[in-house]
Amino acid sequence: MCEAPAPREHASEGDGGLAPLQRRVRRLAAEGSSPSAELTRPPACACLTAMVIVVMGVSGAGKTTVGQRLAAALGARFVDADEFHTPANLARMAAGVPLDEADRAPWLHALAAAIDGWLQQTGDVVLACSALRASHRQALRRHPSRVVFAYLQVPADVARDRLLARRDHFFKADMLGSQLETLEPPDDALTVDASQPVDTIVAELVAHLAARRTT
Ligand SMILES: Nc1ncnc2c1ncn2[C@@H]1O[C@H](COP(=O)(O)OP(=O)(O)OP(=O)(O)O)[C@@H](O)[C@H]1O
Ligand SMILES: O=C(O)[C@H](O)[C@@H](O)[C@H](O)[C@H](O)CO
């Protein structure tokens, strides 16, 4: 049986959501561990059917919100890819500097290693991860059919309004432009209109995934 995910630390008032993530990443580094090592557990059994569902899209698309709800609906574990960023990357984004491809390389590497581990387990994982470029998705597609991308397609103005209204998160609305410039929309992902209510999005994704499993 798979272990339940470690609860995500909650942001305290006014810290922009960055401090808990930074603390967690630093603690793991001091212990000689890494987020990927912590989140990757040994194989539970030989029946390797676990799926990794990557909920992707620009900031404000709703990856975390939808991902958590989708994981609950599927009885899967939820993981936020932000936990795999280096402290330097988190600090950069918190200072309003978008990541470049060199910044993303170690992050994608750690995520790919974690996905390899999850694919050796029995339980499904829902990963909230921007995965903006085709090359990012290629790095994460560690199995041709058991890694599935669910693209939350959202109009820029909807994402911007959500980010402006969001409190206590290190990633601010003024970086949405760079996300939109970086985005290479996938043509092979389950795609949903992310401007819909969360319940509707989750129901659509559950139906898509169920149909996929039976075909
Ligand atoms: N379908 C939705 N309808 C209305 N509000 C939503 C919806 N999805 C997300 N939100 C709200 O929009 C804000 C951004 O959502 P969320 O943090 O899940 O986005 P994200 O894609 O994970 O962003 P980031 O990449 O910056 O972490 C949150 O305040 C959330 O409550
Ligand atoms: O590829 C990237 O630029 C990053 O992953 C960002 O997307 C942030 O981490 C995320 O949006 C904040 O949660």
GROMACS .gro file of N, CA and C and ligand atoms in nm, residues 59 63 82 85 93 99 104 107 130 132 169-171 179, ligand 2:
model
   55
   59SER      N    1   0.120   2.988  -1.492
   59SER     CA    2   0.083   3.030  -1.357
   59SER      C    3  -0.057   3.091  -1.360
   63LYS      N    4  -0.322   2.489  -1.161
   63LYS     CA    5  -0.259   2.356  -1.151
   63LYS      C    6  -0.267   2.298  -1.009
   82ASP      N    7   0.684   2.276  -0.753
   82ASP     CA    8   0.759   2.385  -0.689
   82ASP      C    9   0.851   2.332  -0.579
   85HIS      N   10   1.219   2.288  -0.697
   85HIS     CA   11   1.305   2.399  -0.737
   85HIS      C   12   1.418   2.416  -0.636
   93MET      N   13   1.245   3.370  -0.853
   93MET     CA   14   1.105   3.395  -0.888
   93MET      C   15   1.040   3.490  -0.789
   99LEU      N   16   1.243   3.234  -1.458
   99LEU     CA   17   1.347   3.133  -1.480
   99LEU      C   18   1.382   3.126  -1.627
  104ARG      N   19   1.601   2.602  -1.521
  104ARG     CA   20   1.504   2.492  -1.515
  104ARG      C   21   1.570   2.355  -1.524
  107TRP      N   22   1.596   2.141  -1.206
  107TRP     CA   23   1.458   2.116  -1.161
  107TRP      C   24   1.396   2.002  -1.242
  130SER      N   25   0.437   2.330  -1.433
  130SER     CA   26   0.411   2.419  -1.547
  130SER      C   27   0.438   2.348  -1.681
  132LEU      N   28   0.603   2.401  -1.945
  132LEU     CA   29   0.559   2.495  -2.048
  132LEU      C   30   0.607   2.460  -2.188
  169HIS      N   31   0.157   3.400  -0.209
  169HIS     CA   32   0.226   3.310  -0.302
  169HIS      C   33   0.343   3.386  -0.361
  170PHE      N   34   0.458   3.319  -0.373
  170PHE     CA   35   0.580   3.388  -0.417
  170PHE      C   36   0.574   3.429  -0.563
  171PHE      N   37   0.490   3.365  -0.644
  171PHE     CA   38   0.488   3.392  -0.788
  171PHE      C   39   0.379   3.494  -0.817
  179GLN      N   40   0.561   3.366  -1.871
  179GLN     CA   41   0.506   3.230  -1.881
  179GLN      C   42   0.436   3.211  -2.016
  217LIG     O1   43   0.876   2.686  -1.530
  217LIG     C1   44   0.865   2.781  -1.454
  217LIG     O2   45   0.882   2.898  -1.488
  217LIG     C2   46   0.824   2.757  -1.311
  217LIG     O3   47   0.795   2.625  -1.287
  217LIG     C3   48   0.706   2.843  -1.277
  217LIG     O4   49   0.601   2.807  -1.361
  217LIG     C4   50   0.669   2.840  -1.129
  217LIG     O5   51   0.735   2.740  -1.058
  217LIG     C5   52   0.523   2.829  -1.100
  217LIG     O6   53   0.439   2.885  -1.192
  217LIG     C6   54   0.493   2.886  -0.964
  217LIG     O7   55   0.416   2.796  -0.900
   0.00000   0.00000   0.00000
